Coordinates of C-alpha atoms in Angstrom, one line a residue:
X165 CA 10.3 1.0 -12.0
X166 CA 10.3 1.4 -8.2
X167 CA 7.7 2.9 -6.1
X168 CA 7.6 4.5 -2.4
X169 CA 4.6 4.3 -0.1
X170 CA 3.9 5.5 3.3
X171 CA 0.8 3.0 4.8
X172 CA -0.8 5.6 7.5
X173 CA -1.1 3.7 10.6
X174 CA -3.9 6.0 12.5
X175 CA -6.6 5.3 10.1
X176 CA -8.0 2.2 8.5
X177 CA -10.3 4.3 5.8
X178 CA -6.1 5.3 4.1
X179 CA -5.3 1.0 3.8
X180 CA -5.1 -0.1 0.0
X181 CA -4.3 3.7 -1.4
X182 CA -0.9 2.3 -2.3
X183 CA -2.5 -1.1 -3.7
X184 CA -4.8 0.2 -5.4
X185 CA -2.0 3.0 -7.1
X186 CA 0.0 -0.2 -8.2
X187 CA -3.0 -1.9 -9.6
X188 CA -3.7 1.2 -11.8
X189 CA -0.1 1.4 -12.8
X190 CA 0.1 -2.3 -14.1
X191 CA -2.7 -1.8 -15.8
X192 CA -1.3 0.9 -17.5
X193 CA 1.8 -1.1 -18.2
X194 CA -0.7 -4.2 -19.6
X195 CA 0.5 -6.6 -17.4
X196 CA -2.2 -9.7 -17.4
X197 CA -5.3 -9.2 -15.2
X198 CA -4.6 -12.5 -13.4
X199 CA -1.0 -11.2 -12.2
X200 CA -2.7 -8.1 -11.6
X201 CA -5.2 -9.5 -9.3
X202 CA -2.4 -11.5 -7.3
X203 CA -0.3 -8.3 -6.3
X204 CA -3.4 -6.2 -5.3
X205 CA -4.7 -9.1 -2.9
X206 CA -0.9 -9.5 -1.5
X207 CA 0.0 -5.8 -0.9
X208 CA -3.8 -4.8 0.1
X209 CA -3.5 -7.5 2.9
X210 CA -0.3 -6.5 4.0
X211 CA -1.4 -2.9 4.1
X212 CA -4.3 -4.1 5.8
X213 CA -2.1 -5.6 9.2
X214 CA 0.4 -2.7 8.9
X215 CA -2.8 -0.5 9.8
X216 CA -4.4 -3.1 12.0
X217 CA -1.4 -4.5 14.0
X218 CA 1.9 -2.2 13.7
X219 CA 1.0 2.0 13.8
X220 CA 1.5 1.8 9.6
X221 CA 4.6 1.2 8.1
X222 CA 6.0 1.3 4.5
X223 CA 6.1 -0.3 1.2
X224 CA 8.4 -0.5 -1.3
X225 CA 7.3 -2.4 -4.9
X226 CA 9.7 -2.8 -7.6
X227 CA 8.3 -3.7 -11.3
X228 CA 10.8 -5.6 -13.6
X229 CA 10.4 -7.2 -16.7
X230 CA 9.8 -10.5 -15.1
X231 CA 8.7 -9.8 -11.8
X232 CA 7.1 -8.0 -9.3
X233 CA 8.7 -7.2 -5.6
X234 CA 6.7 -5.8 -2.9
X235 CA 8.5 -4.9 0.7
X236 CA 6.5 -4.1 3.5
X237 CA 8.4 -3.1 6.5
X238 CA 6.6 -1.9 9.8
X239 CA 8.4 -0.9 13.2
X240 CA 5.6 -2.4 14.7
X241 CA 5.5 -5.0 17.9
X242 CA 6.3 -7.9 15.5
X243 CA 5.3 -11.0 15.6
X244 CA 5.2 -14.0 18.3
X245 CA 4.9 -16.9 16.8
X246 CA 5.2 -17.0 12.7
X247 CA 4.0 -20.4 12.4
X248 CA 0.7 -19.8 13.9
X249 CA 0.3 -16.1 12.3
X250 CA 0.8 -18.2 9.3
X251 CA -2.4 -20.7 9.9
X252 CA -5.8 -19.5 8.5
X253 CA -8.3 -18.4 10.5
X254 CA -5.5 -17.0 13.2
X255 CA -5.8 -13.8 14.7
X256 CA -4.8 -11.1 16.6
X257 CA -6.5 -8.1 15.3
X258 CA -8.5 -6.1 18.2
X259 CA -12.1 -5.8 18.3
X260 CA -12.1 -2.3 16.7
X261 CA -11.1 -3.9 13.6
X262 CA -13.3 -7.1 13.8
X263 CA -16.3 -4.4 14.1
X264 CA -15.2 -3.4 10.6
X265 CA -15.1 -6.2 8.9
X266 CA -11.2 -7.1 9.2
X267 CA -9.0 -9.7 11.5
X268 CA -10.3 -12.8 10.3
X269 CA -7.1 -14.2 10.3
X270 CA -6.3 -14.7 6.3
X271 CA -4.2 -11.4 5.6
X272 CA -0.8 -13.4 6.0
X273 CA -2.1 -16.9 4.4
X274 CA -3.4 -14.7 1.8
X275 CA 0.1 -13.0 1.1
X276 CA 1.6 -16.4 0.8
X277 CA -1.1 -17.6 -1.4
X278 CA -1.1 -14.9 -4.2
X279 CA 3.1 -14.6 -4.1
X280 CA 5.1 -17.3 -5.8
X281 CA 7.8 -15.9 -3.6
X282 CA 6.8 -15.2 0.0
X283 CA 9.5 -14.3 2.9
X284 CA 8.3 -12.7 6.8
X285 CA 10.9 -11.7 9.3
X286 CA 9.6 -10.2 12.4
X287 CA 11.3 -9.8 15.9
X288 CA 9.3 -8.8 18.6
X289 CA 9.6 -5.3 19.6
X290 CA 11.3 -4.4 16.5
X291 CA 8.6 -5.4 13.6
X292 CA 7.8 -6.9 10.6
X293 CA 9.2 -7.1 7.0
X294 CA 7.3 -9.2 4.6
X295 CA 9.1 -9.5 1.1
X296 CA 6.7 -10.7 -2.1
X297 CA 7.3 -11.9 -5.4
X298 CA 4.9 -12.1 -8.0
X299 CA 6.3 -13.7 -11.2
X300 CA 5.0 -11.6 -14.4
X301 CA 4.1 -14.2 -17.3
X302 CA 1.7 -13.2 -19.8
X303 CA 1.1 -9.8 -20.9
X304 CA 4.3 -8.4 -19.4
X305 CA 5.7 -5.2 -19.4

């Protein structure tokens, strides 16, 4: 089964609508509450910088019979320096979004943590793709 999502860039009240759509739908499907958990936290944090860092972007989430694949793409300015976007705590989210709550600097260790598959490419000035697996074990589809 393969889903299509648009992640609205212009307003950070629309992040997790598409997370929280594939949630419902595994659910339905009775895929185990653990592996359930994992995607959510993955594709709401990815959401989450798409709004916060690139103007939106999209994401793509295909549900097999022994995995999940999310792919979030963004056209946004991309990312600098991987390695350091990749360390806890590091951040480039604007103030704006610190005021809310957000930019702490764990969306993308986050991602990596919840995914037993995790793969960024980003070029500067071009954006972001971050591709996630999620294995499904018990309580597949």
């Amino acid at each position: 089964m393969k889903y299509h999502y648009t992640v609205p860039g212009d307003d950070i009240t629309c992040a997790g609508k598409a997370s929280s759509e594939i949630k419902k739908i595994l659910q339905r499907l009775g895929i185990a509450p653990e592996i359930i958990k994992r995607t959510a936290v993955a594709m709401y944090e990815a959401e989450m910088n798409m709004v916060v860092h690139a103007g939106g972007g999209t994401a793509d989430v295909d549900i097999g019979t022994d995995r999940i694949t999310i792919v979030m793409k963004d056209e946004g300015p991309g990312i600098e320096n991987i390695e350091l976007a990749m360390q806890d705590g590091y951040s480039t989210a604007p103030d704006v979004a610190r005021e809310m709550g957000f930019g702490a600097g764990m969306g993308l260790p986050n991602m990596k943590r919840n995914a037993d598959d995790f793969r960024i490419e980003s070029k500067p000035g071009e954006g972001t793709t971050v591709t996630m697996q999620i294995n499904i074990q018990d309580g597949g589809t």
